[in-house]
Coordinates of C-alpha atoms (C1' of nucleotides) in Angstrom, one line a residue:
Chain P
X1 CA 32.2 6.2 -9.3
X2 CA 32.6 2.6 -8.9
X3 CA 29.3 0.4 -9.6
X4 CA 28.9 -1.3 -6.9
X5 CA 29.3 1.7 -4.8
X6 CA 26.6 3.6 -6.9
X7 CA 24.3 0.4 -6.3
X8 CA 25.0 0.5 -2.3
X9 CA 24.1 4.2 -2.2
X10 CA 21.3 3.7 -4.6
X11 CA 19.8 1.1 -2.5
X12 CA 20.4 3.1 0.3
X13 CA 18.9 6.4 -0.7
X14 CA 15.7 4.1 -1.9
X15 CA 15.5 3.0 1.3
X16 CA 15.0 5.7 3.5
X17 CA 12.6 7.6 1.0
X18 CA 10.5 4.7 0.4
X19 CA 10.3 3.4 4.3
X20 CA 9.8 6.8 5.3
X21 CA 7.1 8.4 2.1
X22 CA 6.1 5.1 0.0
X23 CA 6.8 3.8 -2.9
X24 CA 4.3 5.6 -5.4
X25 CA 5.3 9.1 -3.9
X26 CA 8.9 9.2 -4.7
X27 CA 10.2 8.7 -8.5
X28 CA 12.9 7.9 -9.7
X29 CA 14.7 10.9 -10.1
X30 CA 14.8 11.6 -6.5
X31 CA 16.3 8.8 -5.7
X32 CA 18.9 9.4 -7.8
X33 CA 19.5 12.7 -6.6
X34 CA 19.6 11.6 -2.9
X35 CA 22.0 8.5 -4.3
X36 CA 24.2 11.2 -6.4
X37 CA 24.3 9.0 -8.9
X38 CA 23.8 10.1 -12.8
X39 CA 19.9 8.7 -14.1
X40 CA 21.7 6.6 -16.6
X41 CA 23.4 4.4 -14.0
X42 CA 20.7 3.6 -12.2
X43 CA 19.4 2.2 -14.9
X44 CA 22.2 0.1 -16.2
X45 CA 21.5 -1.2 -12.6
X46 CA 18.1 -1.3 -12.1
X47 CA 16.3 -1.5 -15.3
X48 CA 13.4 -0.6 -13.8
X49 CA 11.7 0.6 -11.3
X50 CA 9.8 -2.7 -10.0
X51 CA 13.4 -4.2 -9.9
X52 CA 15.0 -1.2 -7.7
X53 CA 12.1 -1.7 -5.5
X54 CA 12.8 -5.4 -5.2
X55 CA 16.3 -4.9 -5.0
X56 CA 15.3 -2.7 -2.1
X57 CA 13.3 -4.9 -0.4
X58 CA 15.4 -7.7 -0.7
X59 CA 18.4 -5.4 1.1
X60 CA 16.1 -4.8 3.7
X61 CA 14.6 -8.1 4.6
X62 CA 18.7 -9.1 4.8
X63 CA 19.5 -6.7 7.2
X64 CA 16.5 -7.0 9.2
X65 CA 16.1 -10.2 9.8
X66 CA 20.6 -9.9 10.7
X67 CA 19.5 -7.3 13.2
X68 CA 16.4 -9.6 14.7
X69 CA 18.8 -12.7 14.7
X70 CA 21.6 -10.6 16.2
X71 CA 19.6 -9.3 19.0
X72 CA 17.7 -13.2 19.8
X73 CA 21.8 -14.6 19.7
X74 CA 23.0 -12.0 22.5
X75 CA 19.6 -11.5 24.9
X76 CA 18.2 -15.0 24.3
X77 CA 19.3 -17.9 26.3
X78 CA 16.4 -20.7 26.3
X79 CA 14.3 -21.6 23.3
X80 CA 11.2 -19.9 25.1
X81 CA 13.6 -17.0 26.0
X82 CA 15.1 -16.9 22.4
X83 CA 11.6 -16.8 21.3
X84 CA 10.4 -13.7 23.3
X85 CA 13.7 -11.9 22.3
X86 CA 11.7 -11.7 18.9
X87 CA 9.3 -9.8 20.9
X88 CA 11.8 -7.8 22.7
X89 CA 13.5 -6.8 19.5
X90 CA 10.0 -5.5 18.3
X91 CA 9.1 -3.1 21.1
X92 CA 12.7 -1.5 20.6
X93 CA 11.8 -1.4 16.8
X94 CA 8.7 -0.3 16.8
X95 CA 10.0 2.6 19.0
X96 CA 12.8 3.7 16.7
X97 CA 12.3 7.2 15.2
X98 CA 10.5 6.9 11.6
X99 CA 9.2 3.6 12.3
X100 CA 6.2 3.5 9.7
X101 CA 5.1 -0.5 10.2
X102 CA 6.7 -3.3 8.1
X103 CA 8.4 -2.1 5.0
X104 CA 6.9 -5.7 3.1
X105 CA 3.1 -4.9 4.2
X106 CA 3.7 -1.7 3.2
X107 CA 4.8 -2.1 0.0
X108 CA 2.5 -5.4 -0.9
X109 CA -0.1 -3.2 0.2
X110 CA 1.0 -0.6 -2.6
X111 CA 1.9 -2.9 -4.9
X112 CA 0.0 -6.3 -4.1
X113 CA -1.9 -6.0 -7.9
X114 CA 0.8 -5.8 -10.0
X115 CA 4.8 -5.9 -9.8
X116 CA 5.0 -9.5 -9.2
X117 CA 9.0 -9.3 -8.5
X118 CA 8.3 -7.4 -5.3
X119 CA 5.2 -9.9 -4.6
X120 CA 7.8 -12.7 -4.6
X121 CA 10.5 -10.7 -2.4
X122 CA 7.5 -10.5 0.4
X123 CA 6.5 -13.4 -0.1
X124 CA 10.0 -14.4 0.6
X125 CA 10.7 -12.2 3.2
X126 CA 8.1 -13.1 5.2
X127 CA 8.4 -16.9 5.1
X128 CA 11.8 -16.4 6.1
X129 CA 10.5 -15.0 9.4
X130 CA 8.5 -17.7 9.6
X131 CA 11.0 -20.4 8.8
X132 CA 13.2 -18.4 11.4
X133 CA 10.6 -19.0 14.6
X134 CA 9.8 -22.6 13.3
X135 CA 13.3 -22.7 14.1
X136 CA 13.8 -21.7 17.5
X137 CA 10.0 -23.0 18.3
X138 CA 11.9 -26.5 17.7
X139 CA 13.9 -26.4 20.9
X140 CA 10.8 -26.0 23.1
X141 CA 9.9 -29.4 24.6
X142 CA 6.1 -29.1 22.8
X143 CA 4.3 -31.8 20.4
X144 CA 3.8 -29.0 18.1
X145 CA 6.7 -26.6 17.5
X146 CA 5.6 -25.4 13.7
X147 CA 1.7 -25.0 15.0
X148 CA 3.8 -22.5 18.2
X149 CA 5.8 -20.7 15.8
X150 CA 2.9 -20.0 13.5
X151 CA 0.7 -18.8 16.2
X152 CA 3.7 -16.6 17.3
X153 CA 4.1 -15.6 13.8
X154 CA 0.8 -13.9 14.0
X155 CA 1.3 -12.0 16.6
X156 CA 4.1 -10.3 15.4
X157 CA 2.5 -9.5 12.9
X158 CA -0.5 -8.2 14.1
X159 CA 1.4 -6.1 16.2
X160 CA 3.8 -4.3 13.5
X161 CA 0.7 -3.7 11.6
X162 CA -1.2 -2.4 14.5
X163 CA 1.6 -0.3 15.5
X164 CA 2.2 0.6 11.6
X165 CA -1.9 2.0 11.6
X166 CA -2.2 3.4 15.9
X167 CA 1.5 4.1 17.2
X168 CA 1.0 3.0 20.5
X169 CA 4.0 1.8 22.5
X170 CA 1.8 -0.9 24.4
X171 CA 1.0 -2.6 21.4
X172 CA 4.7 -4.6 21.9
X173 CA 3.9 -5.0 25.3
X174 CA 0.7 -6.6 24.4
X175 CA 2.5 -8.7 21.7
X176 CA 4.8 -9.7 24.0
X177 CA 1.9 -11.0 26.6
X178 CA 0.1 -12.7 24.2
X179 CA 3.6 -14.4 22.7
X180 CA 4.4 -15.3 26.8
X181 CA 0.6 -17.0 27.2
X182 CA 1.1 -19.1 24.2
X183 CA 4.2 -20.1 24.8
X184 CA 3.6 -21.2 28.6
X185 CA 0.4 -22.6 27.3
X186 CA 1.9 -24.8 24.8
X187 CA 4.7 -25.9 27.4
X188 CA 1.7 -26.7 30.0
X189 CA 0.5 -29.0 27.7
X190 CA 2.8 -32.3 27.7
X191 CA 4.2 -33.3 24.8
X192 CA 2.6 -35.4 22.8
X193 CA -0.6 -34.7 23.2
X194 CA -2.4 -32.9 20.1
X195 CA -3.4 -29.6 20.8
X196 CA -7.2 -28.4 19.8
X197 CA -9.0 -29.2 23.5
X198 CA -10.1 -26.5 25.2
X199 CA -7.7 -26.3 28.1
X200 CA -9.6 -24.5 31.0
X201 CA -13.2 -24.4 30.2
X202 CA -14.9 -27.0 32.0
Chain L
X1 CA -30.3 9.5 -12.2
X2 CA -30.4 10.5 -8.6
X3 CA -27.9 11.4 -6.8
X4 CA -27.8 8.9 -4.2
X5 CA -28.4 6.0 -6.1
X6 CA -25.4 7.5 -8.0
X7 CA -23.5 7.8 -5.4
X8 CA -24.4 4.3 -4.2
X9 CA -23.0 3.0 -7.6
X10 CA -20.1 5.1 -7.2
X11 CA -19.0 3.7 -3.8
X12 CA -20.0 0.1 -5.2
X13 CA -17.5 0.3 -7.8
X14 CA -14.6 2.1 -6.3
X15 CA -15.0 -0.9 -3.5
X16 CA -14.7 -3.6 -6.5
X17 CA -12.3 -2.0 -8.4
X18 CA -10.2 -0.9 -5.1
X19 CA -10.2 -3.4 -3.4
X20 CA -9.4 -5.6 -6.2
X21 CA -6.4 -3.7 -8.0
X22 CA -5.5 -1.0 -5.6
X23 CA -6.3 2.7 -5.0
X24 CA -3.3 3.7 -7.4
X25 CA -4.1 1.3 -10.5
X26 CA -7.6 2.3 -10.9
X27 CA -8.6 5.9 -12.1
X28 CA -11.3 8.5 -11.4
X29 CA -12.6 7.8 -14.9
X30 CA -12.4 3.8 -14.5
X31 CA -14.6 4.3 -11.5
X32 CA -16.8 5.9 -13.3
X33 CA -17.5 3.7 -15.9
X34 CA -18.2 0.9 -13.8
X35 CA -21.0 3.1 -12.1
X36 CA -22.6 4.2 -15.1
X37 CA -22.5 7.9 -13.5
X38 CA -20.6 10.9 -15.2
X39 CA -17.5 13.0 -14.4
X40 CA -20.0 15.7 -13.6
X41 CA -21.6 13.9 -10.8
X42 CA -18.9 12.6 -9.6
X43 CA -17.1 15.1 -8.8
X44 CA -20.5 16.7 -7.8
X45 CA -20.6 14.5 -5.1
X46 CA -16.9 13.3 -4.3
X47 CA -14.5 16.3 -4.4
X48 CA -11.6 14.7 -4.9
X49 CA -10.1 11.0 -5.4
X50 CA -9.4 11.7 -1.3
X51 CA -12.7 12.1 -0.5
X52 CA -14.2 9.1 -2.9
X53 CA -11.5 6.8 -1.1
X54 CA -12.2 7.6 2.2
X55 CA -16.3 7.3 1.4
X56 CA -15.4 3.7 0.2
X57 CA -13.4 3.0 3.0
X58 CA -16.4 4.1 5.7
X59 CA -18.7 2.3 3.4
X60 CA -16.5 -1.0 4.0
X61 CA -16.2 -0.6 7.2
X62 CA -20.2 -0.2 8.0
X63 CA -20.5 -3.5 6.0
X64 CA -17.2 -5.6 7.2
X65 CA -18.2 -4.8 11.1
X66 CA -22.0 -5.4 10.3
X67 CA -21.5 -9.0 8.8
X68 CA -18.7 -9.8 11.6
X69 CA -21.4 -8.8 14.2
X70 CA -24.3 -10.5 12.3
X71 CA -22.2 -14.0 12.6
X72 CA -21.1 -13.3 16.0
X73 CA -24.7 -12.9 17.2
X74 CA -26.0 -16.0 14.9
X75 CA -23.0 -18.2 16.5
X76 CA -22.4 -17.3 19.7
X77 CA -23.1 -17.7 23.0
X78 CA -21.0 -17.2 25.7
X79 CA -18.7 -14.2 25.6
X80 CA -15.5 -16.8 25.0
X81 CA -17.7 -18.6 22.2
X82 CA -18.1 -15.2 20.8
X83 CA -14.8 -14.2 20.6
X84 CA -14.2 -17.5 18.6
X85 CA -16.7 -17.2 16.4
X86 CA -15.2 -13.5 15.6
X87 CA -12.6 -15.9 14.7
X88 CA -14.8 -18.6 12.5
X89 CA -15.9 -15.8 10.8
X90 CA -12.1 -15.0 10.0
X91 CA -11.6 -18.1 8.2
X92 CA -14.7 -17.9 6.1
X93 CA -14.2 -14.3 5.3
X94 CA -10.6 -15.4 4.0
X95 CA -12.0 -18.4 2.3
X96 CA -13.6 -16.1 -0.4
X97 CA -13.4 -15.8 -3.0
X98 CA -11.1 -12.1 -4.0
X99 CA -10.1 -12.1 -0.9
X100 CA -7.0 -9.4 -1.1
X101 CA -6.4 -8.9 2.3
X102 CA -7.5 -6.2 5.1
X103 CA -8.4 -3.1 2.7
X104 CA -7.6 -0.9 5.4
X105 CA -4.3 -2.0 5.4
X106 CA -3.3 -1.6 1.9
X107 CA -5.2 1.5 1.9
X108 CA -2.8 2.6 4.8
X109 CA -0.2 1.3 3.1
X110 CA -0.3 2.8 -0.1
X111 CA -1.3 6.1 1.2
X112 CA 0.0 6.5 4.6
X113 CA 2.4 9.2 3.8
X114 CA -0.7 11.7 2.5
X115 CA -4.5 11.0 2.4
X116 CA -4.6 12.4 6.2
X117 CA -8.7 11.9 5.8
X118 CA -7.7 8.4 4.7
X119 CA -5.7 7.6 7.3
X120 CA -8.3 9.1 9.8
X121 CA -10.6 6.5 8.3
X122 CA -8.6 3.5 8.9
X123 CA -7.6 4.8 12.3
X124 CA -11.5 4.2 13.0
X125 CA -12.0 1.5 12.0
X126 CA -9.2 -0.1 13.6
X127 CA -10.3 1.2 16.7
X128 CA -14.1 0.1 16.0
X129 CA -13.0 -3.2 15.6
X130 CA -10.9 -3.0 18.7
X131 CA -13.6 -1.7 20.9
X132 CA -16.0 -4.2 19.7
X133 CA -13.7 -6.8 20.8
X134 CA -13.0 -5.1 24.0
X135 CA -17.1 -5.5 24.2
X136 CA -17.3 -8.9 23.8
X137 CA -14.3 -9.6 26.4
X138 CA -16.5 -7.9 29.1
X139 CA -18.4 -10.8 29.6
X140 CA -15.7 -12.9 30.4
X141 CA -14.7 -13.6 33.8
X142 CA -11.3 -12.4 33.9
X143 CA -9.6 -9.5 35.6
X144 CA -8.4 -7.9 32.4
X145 CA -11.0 -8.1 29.6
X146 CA -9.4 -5.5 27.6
X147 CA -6.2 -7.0 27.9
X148 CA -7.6 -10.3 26.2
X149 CA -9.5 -8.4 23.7
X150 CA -6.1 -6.6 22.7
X151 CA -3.8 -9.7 22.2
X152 CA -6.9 -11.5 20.3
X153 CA -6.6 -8.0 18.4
X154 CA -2.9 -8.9 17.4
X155 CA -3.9 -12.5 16.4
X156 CA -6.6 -11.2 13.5
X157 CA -4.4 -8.5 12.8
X158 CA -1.7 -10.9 12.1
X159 CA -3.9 -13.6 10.3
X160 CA -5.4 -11.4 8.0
X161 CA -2.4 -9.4 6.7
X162 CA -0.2 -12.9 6.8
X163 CA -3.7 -14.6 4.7
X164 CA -3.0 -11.8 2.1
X165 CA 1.0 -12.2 1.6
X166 CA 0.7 -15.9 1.4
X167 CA -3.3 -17.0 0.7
X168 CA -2.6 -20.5 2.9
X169 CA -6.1 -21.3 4.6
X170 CA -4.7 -22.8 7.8
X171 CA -3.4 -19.3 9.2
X172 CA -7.0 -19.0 9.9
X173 CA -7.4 -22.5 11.6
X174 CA -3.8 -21.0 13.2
X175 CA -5.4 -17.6 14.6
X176 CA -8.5 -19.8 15.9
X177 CA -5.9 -21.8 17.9
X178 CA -3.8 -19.0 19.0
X179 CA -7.5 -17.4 20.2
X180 CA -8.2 -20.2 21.9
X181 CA -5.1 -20.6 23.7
X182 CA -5.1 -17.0 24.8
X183 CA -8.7 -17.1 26.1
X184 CA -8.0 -20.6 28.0
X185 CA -5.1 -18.8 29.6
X186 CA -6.8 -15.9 30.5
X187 CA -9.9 -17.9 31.8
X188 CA -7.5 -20.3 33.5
X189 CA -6.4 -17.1 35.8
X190 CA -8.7 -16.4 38.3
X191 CA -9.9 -12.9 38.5
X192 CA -8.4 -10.8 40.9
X193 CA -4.6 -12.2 39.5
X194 CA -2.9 -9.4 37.4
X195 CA -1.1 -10.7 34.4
X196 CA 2.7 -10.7 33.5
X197 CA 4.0 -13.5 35.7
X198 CA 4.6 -16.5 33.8
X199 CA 2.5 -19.3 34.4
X200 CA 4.3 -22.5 33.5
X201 CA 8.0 -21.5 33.2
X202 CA 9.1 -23.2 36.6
Chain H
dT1 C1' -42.6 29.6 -26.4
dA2 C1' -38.4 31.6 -24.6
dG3 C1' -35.3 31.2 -20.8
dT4 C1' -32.7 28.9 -17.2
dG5 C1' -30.4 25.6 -14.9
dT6 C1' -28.6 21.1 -14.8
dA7 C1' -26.9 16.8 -16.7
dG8 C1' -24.1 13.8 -19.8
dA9 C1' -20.3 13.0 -22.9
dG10 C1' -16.0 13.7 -23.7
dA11 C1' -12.3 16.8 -25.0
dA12 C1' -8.7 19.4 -22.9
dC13 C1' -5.3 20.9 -19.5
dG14 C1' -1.6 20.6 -16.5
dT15 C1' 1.2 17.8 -13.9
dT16 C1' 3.8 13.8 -12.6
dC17 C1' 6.6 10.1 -13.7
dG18 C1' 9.1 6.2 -15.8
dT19 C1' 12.1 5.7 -19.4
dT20 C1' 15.0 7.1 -23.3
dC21 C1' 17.8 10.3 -26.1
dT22 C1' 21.2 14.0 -26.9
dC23 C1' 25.2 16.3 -26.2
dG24 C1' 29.5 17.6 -24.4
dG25 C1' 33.5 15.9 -21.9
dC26 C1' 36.9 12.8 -20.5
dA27 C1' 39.9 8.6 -20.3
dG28 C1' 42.6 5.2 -22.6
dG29 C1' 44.8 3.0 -26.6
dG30 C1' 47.0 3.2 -31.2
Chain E
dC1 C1' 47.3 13.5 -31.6
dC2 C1' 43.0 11.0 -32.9
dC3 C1' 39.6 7.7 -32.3
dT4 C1' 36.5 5.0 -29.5
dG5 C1' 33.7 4.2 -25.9
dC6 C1' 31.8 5.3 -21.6
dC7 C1' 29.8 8.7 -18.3
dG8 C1' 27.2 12.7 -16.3
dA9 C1' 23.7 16.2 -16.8
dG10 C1' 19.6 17.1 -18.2
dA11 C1' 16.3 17.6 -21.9
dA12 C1' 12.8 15.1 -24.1
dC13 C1' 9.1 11.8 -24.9
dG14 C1' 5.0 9.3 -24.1
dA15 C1' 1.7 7.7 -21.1
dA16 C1' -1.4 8.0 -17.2
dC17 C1' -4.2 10.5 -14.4
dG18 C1' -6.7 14.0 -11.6
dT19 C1' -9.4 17.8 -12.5
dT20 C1' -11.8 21.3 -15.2
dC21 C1' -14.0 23.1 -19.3
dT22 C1' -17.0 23.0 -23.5
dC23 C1' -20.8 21.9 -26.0
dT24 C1' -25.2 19.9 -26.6
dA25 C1' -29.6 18.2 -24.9
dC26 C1' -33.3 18.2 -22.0
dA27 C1' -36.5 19.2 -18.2
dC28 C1' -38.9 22.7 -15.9
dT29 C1' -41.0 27.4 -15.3
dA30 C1' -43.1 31.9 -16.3

DNA sequence: TAGTGTAGAGAACGTTCGTTCTCGGCAGGG
DNA sequence: CCCTGCCGAGAACGAACGTTCTCTACACTA
């Protein structure tokens, strides 16, 4: 077998078992058996397990932030219509079959002590995301398109770790409320003018 | 030694050494050490690592919810300054230091494939902290409290798992905006209005 | 005082797992 | 044909860990 092919179906057979059971709970044997690839290639590959798991994770975060951008580029229209096409595309992934939360939180969660490769691959993964709404934040006609975009950021968030702990199919819905009142109450505001003033109290 | 001040040490020291390293890195016997309690006793009173996790993880949960409600009732007033000062308290819970993120989430995460009395644990919480905000959105005058409480639910949820990939101390001045936002916008509806119509697109 | 139950200390056991080693086979070049 | 080197299959190794067992000491009771 070719290398590169036994990496692709290496990374791919990590992939499914440790979205769907965790990193801890499958070794490395089985992912070599669902790969069909001999133990000693994966490790001229992969020297370790902490770099398979990066290698993983760093697969992932490629393809899902192609699939996010994908969807934004064909639904989104607007920069405040771009920007709750992120929220769209997390209702339809949160209710994909064997959706188990963010695979990052997940495995910073497991890992966040030690293995400071796959630290660095979340840490990457998720200011990416960021980076990616500070991006379409900056066509909205607001004084403050990084503060939106981080304030959206946090709601995605929230809700793939909500979803990720009580699967509940309003969670997007809610997510994408919330993302709707910040966005029309940052357009509301003119630009300009710095945001921190209570805007309906008195 | 007595057997509930020995379990008292024991829960102490799995929440240190948990919450600091992970449930994986630190063993039976390392908890056990840092109580000062033998192997005999603990297993006397934990049955199995399970069992001590999921103790540790009601323990924190008791505390976490009792300081957030202790600040909320020394710094608040109206339900929406309340609901902020859940917030405040956010930002000084990040701002400590050790702070690893939300332990219920990297519990989940590391064991959300088994643990089932684990996972039952963090479902509670999760929904205790959900239903207290629920609680304080009741006094607000707005048509759907629980709808506010929910989306402010995303916005912690989001601040405190982003605050433990990257530790930057203005996602929690960020979350505090986003609140604000959210409950201006709400408030700004009067009641009687459902939500889900844009309010400043046009 | 002898007996009984319990506690502490730590060895021991069995399993899992990451990683490496061994062995047989096969391909390619002289 | 022979030698070299790589590969697959799987055994083996060493460490870690959850859990149980053994042995000794000690408090309490008749």
């Amino acid at each position: 077998m070719n290398r590169s092919e036994a990496a692709e179906r290496l990374l791919a057979a990590a992939e499914k078992l440790y979205y769907a059971r965790g990193i801890h709970a499958v070794g490395m044997d089985e992912v070599r058996a669902e790969a069909g690839v001999s133990l000693k290639m994966l490790y001229q590959l992969f020297p370790s397990k902490e770099h398979l798991v990066a290698a993983y994770l760093d697969a992932r975060d490629e393809r899902w932030r192609g699939r996010l951008a994908d969807h934004v580029a064909a639904n989104g229209g607007s920069a405040r219509d771009r920007l709750l096409a992120v929220f769209d595309w997390l209702g339809l992934w949160f209710a994909e079959p064997g959706f188990r939360g963010c695979a990052f939180i997940n495995a910073f969660g497991e890992l966040g002590g030690s293995a400071p490769l796959v630290i660095a691959v979340v840490r990457r993964h998720k200011e990416s995301f960021r980076d990616y709404l500070v991006d379409l934040a900056r066509g909205l006609p607001t004084a403050d398109p990084a503060g939106v975009a981080a304030q959206l950021l946090l709601v995605a968030e929230g809700a793939m770790t909500a979803c990720a702990v009580i699967p509940e199919p309003r969670a997007a819905q809610q997510a994408h409320l919330a993302a709707t009142a910040l966005l029309d109450g940052a357009l509301a505001r003119p630009v300009g003018v710095p945001e921190g003033a209570g805007a309906g109290r008195d």
